[in-house]
Tab-separated table of C-alpha atoms and ligand atoms in Angstrom:
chain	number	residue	atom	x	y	z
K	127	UNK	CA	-115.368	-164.094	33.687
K	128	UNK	CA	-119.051	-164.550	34.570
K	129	UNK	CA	-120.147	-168.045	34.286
K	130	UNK	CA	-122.835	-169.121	32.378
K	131	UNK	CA	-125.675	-170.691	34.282
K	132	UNK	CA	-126.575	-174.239	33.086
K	133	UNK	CA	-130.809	-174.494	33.771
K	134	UNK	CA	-131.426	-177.970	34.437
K	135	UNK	CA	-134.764	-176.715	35.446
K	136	UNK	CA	-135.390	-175.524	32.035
K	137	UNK	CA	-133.772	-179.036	30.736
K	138	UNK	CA	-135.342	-181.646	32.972
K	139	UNK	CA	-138.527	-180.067	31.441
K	140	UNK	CA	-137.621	-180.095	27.481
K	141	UNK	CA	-136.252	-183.766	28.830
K	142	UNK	CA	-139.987	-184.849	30.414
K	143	UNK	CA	-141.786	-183.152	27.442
K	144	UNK	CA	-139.545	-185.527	25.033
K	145	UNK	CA	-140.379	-188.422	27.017
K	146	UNK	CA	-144.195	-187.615	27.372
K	147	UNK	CA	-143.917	-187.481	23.034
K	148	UNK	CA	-142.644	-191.008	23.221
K	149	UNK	CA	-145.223	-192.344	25.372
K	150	UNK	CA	-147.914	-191.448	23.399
K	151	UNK	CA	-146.747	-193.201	20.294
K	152	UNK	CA	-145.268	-196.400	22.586
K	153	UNK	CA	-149.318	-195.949	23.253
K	154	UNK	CA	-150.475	-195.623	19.513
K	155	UNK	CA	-148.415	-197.612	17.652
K	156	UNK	CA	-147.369	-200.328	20.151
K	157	UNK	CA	-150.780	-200.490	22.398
K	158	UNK	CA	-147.544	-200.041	25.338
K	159	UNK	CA	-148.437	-197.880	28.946
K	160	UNK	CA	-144.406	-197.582	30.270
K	161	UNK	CA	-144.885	-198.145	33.823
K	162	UNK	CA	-142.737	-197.333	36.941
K	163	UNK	CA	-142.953	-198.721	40.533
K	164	UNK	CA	-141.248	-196.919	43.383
K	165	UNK	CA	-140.089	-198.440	46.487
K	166	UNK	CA	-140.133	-196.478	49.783
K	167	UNK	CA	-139.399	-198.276	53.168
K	168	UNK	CA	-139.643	-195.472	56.301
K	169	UNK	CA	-140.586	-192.114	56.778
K	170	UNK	CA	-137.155	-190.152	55.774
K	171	UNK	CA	-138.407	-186.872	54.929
K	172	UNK	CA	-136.056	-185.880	52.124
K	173	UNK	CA	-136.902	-189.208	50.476
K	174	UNK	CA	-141.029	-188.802	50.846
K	175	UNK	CA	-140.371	-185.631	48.872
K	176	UNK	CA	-138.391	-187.216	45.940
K	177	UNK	CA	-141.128	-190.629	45.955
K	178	UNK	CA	-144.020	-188.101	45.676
K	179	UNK	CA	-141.928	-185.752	42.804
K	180	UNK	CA	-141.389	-189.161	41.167
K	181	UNK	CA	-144.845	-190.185	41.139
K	182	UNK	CA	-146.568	-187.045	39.968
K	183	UNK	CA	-143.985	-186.544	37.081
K	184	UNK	CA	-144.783	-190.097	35.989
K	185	UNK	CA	-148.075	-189.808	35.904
K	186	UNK	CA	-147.802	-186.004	34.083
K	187	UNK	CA	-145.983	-188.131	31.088
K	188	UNK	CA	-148.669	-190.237	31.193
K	189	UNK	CA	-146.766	-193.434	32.481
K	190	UNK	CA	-148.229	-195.700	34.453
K	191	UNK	CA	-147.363	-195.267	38.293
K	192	UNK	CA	-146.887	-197.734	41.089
K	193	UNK	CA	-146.033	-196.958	44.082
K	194	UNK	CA	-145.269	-198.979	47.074
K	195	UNK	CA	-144.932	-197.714	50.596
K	196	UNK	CA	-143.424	-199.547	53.744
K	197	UNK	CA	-143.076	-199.012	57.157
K	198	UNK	CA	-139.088	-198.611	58.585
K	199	UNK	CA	-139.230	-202.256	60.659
K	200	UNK	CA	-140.394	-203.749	57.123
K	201	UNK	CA	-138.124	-207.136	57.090
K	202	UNK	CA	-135.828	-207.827	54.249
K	203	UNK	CA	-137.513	-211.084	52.871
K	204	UNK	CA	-140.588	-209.138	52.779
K	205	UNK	CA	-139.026	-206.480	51.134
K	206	UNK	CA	-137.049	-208.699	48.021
K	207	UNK	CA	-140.584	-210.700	48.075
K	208	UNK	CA	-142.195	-207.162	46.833
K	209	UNK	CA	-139.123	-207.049	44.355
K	210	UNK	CA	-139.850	-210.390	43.144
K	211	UNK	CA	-143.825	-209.790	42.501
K	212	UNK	CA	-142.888	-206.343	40.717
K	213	UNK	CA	-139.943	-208.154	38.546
K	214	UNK	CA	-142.763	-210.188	37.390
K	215	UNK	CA	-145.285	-208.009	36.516
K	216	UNK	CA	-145.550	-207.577	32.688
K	217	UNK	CA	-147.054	-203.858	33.411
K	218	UNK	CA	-144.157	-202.332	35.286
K	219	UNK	CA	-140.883	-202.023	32.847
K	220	UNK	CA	-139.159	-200.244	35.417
K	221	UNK	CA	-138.632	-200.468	39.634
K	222	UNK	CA	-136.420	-198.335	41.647
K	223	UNK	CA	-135.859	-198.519	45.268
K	224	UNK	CA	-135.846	-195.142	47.403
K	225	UNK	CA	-132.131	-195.094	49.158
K	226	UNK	CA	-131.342	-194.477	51.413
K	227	UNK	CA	-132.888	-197.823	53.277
K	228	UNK	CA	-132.965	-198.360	56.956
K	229	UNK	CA	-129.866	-199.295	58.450
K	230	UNK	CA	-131.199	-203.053	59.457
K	231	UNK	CA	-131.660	-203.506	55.300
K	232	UNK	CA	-128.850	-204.449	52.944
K	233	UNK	CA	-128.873	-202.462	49.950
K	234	UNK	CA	-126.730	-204.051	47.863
K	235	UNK	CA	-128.801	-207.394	48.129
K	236	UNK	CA	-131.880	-205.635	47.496
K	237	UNK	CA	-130.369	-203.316	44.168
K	238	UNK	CA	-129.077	-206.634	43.197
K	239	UNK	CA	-132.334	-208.783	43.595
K	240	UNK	CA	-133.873	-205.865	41.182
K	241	UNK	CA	-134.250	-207.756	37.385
K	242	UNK	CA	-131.237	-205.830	35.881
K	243	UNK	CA	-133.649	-205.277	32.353
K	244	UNK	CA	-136.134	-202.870	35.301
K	245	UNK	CA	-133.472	-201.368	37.033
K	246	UNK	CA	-133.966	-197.991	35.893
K	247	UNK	CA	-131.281	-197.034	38.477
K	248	UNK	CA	-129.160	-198.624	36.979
K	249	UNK	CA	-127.065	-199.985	40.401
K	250	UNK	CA	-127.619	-203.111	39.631
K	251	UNK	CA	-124.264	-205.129	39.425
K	252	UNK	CA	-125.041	-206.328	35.779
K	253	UNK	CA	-125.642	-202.975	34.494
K	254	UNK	CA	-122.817	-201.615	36.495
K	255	UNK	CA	-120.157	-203.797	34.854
K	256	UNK	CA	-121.822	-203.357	31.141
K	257	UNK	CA	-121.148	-200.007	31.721
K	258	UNK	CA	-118.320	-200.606	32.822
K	259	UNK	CA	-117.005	-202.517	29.792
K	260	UNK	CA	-118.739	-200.045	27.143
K	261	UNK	CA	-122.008	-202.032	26.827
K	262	UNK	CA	-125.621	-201.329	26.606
K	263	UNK	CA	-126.898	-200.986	30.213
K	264	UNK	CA	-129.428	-198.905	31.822
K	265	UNK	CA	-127.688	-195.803	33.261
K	266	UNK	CA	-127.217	-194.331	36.944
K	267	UNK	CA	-129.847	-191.551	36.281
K	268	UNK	CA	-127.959	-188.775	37.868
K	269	UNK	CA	-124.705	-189.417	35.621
K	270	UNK	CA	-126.460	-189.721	32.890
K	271	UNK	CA	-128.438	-185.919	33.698
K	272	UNK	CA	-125.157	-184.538	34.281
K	273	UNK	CA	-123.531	-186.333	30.431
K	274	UNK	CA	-127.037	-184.701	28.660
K	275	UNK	CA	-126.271	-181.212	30.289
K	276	UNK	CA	-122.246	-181.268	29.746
K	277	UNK	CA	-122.912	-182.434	25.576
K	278	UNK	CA	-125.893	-179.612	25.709
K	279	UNK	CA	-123.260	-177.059	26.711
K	280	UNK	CA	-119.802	-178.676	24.962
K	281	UNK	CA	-121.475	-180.367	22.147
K	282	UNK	CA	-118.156	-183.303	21.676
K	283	UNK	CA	-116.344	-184.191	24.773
K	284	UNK	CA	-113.203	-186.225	23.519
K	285	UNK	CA	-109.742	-184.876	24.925
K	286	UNK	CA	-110.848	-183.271	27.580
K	287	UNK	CA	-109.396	-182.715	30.960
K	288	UNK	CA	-112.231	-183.671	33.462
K	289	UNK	CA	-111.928	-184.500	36.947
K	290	UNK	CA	-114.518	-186.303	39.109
K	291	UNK	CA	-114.260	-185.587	42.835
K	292	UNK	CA	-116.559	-187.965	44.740
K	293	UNK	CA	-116.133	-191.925	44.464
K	294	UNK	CA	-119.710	-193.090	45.082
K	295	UNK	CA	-121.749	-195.711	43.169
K	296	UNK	CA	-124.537	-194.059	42.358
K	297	UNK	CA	-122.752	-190.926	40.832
K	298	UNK	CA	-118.414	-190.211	40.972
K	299	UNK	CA	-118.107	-194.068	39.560
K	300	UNK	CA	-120.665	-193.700	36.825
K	301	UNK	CA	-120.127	-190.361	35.593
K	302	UNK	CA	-116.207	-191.467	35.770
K	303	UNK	CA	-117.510	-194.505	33.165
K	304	UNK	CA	-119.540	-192.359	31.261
K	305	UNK	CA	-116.946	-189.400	30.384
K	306	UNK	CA	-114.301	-191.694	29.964
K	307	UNK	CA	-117.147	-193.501	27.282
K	308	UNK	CA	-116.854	-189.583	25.596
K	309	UNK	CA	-113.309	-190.026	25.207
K	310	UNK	CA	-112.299	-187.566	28.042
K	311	UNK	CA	-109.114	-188.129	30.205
K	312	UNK	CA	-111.132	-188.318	33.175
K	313	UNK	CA	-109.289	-188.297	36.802
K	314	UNK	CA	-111.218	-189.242	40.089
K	315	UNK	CA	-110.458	-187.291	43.217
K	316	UNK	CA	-112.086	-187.934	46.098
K	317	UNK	CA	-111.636	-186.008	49.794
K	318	UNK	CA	-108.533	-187.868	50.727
K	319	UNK	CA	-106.499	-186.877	47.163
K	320	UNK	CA	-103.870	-185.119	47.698
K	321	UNK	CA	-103.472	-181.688	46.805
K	322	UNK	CA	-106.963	-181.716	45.526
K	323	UNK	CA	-107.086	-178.077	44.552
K	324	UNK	CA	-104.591	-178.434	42.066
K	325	UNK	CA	-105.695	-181.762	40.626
K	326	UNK	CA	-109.226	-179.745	40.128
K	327	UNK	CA	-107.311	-176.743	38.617
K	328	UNK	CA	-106.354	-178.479	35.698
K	329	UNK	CA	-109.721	-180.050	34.416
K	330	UNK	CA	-111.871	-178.432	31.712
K	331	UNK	CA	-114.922	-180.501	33.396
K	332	UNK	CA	-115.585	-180.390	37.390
K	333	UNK	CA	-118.021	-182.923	38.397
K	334	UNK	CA	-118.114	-182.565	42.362
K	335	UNK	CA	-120.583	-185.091	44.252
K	336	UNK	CA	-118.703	-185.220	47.595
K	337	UNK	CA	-121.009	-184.188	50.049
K	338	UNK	CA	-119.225	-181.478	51.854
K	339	UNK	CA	-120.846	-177.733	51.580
K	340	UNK	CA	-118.646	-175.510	48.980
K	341	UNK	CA	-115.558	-177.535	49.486
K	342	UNK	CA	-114.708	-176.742	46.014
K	343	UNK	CA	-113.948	-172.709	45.657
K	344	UNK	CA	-113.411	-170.534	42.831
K	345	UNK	CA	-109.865	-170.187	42.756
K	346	UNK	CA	-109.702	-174.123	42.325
K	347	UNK	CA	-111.489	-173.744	38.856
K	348	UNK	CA	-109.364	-173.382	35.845
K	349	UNK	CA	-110.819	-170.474	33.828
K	350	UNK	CA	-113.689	-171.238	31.445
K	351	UNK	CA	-114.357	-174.616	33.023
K	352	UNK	CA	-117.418	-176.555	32.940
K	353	UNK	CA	-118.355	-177.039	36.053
K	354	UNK	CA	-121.448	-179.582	37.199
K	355	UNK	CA	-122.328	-179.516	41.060
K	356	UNK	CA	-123.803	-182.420	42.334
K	357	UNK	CA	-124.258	-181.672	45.962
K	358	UNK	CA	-127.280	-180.812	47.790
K	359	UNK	CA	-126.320	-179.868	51.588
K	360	UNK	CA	-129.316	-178.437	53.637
K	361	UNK	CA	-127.787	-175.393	55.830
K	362	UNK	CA	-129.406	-172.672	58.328
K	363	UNK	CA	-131.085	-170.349	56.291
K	364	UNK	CA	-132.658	-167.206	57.211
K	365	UNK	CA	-135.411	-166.951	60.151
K	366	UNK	CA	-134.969	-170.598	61.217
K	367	UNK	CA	-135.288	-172.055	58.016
K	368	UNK	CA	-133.103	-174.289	55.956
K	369	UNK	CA	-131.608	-173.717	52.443
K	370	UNK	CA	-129.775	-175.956	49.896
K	371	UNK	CA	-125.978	-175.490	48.811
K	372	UNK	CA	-124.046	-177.110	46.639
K	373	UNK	CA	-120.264	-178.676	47.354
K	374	UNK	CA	-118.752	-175.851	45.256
K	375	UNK	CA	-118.947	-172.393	46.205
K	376	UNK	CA	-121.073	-170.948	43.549
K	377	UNK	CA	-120.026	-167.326	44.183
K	378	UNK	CA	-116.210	-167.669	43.554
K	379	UNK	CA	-117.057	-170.364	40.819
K	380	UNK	CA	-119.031	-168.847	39.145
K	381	UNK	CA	-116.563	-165.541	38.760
K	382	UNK	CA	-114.146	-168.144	36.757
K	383	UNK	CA	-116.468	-171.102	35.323
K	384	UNK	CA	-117.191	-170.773	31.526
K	385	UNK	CA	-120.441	-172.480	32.475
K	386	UNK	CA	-121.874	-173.545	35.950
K	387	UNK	CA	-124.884	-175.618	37.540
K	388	UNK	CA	-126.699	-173.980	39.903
K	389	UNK	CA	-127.719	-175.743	43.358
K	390	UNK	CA	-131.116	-175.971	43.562
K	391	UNK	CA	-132.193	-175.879	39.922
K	392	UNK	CA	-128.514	-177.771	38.423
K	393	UNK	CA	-128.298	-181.756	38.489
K	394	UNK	CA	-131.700	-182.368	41.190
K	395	UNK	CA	-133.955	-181.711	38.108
K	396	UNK	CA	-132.186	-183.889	36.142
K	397	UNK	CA	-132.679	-187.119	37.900
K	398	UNK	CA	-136.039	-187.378	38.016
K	399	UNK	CA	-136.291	-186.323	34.283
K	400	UNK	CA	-133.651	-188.997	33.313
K	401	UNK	CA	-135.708	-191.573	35.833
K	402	UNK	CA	-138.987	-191.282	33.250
K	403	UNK	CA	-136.096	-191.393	30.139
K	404	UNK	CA	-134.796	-194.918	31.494
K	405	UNK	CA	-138.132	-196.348	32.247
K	406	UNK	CA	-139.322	-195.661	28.139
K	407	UNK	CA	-135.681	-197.047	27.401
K	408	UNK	CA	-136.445	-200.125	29.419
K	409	UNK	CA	-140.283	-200.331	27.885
K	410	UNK	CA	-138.864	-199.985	24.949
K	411	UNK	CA	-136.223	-202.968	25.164
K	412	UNK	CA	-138.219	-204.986	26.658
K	413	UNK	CA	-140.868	-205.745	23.866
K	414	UNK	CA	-138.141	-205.249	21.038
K	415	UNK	CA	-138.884	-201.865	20.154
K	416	UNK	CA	-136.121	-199.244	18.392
K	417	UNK	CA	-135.187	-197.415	21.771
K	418	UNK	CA	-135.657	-193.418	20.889
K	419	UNK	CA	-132.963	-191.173	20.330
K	420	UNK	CA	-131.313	-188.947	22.987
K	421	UNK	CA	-132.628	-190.405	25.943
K	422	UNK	CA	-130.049	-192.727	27.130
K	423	UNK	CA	-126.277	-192.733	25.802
I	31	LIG	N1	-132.920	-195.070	44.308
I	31	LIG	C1	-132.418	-193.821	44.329
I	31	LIG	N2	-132.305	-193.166	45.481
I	31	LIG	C2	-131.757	-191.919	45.461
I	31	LIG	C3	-131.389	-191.283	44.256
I	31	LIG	C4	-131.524	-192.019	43.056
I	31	LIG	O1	-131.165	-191.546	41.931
I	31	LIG	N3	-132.055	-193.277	43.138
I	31	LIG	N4	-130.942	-189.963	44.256
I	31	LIG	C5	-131.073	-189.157	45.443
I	31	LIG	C6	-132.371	-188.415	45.629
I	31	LIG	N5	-133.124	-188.019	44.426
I	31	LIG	C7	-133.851	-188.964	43.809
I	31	LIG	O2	-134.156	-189.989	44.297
I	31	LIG	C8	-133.273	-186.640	44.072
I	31	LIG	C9	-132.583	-185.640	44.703
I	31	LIG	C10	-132.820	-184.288	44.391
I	31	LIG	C11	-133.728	-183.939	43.411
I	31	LIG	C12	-134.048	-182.500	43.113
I	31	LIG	O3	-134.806	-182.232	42.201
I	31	LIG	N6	-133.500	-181.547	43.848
I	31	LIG	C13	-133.847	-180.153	43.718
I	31	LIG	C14	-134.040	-179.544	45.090
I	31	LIG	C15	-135.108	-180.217	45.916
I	31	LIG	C16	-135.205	-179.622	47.305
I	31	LIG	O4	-135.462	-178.438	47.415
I	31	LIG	O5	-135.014	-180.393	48.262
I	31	LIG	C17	-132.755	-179.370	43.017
I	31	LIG	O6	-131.589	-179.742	43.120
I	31	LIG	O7	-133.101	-178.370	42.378
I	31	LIG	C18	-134.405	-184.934	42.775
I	31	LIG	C19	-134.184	-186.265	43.100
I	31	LIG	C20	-130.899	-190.008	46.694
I	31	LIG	N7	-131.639	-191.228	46.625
């Protein structure tokens, strides 16, 4: 079997051009500008790239964008005092802090000092337990890519065998909530489960956010599985330069996957996209306004 290739490329774009629709009429009919502040503290290279993607797809949907640039010795009561101005600023709906943040900086007080209603992340403890419990919250945008892409290719979830290897908050604990919210029997492995190949063998879904270059190969995949790779691991390339792989081996995936994500091109695409979904969401919610269809879940 040759596995189909899943273009999140393609699909973070029909995703941004469905959000840009909604801000114009949030514009026309509600007088509303969505707006989105972004929170970088250092210089981490990787992360400069992701603020600046951020702020030139906001402003190509026409949101407005904030953003918010701090040096790496920035203190932590300066930082929650920027929070604290954005959480009160009627113009920005949504605020998301780059992670990671220097070491001296405690994340979790930071995420959680975030008004819950803006955190378009979605880390924020409130929103982690309503989703948690089944509730409205604002969703981990990389879970929530991966959810669109799976229905896109499965159309109904419920019964299925999927298995989430990777135990992190911003994506394995999510994306466990959110197919187990689709009715799946969902399993999560992590690099410590025991015989992990065989727990992976038996799941019609592979989500793998682990961190560890092509840890997951081919003959792990159950034939005709869906399989969603959420790693990005930069490697040698050729002449001197680097090159992104996933945590599952495309090649020998791909020769038994029903339907694959490529890495780049697969979930990456998707995050950003789903970042500009949650911040109409949250616009939306916040003045009391039907939230559109098939952005959030
Ligand atoms: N506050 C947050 N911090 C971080 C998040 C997050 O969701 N919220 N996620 C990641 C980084 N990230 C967005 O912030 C992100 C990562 C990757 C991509 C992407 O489009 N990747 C491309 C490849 C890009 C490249 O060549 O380097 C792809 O996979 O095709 C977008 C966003 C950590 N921090």
């Amino acid at each position: 079997m040759t596995a189909q290739i899943i273009d999140g490329k393609a699909f973070a774009a029909s995703i941004r051009e469905k959000v840009a629709g909604h801000v114009a009429r949030l514009r026309e009919d509600h007088g509303l500008k969505p707006g989105l502040a972004v929170v970088l503290v250092g210089e981490d290279p990787a992360s400069q790239v992701y603020v600046r993607s951020k702020g030139k797809m906001t402003l190509e949907v026409a949101m407005a964008s904030f953003e918010h640039r701090l040096p790496a010795e920035t203190s932590e009561a300066d930082l929650l005092a920027l929070v604290e101005t954005l959480n009160g600023d009627p113009e920005v709906h949504g605020i998301l802090v780059q992670l990671p943040l220097p070491p001296h900086l405690n994340s979790d007080l930071v995420i959680n000092a975030i008004d819950p209603a803006k955190d378009v992340d979605g880390f924020h403890i409130s929103n982690v337990g309503l989703l948690g419990t089944g509730q409205k919250a604002m969703v981990p945008c990389t879970p929530l890519g991966c959810l669109m892409m799976l229905r896109a290719q499965l159309g109904s979830l419920s019964g299925l065998e999927a298995v989430v290897v990777g135990r992190s908050n911003i994506v394995g604990k999510p994306m466990a909530m959110l197919l187990l919210g689709d009715s799946c029997t969902v399993t999560m492995a992590h690099s410590r489960t025991r015989d992990l190949a065989d727990v992976v063998r038996r799941a019609d879904i592979v989500v793998v956010a682990v961190g560890r270059t092509e840890m997951v190969r081919g003959d792990w995949i159950k034939a005709g599985a869906t399989v969603i790779d959420v790693g990005m691991n930069r490697v040698p390339g050729e002449g001197g330069k680097t090159r992104l792989v996933g945590d599952v081996d495309f090649e020998s995936a791909s020769a038994r996957a029903g339907a694959i994500t490529p890495v780049p091109g697969g979930v990456g695409p998707m995050t950003i996209a789903c970042l500009l979904a949650n911040t109409v969401t949250a616009c939306c919610r916040a003045n009391g306004i039907a939230e559109p269809e098939g952005l959030t879940v």
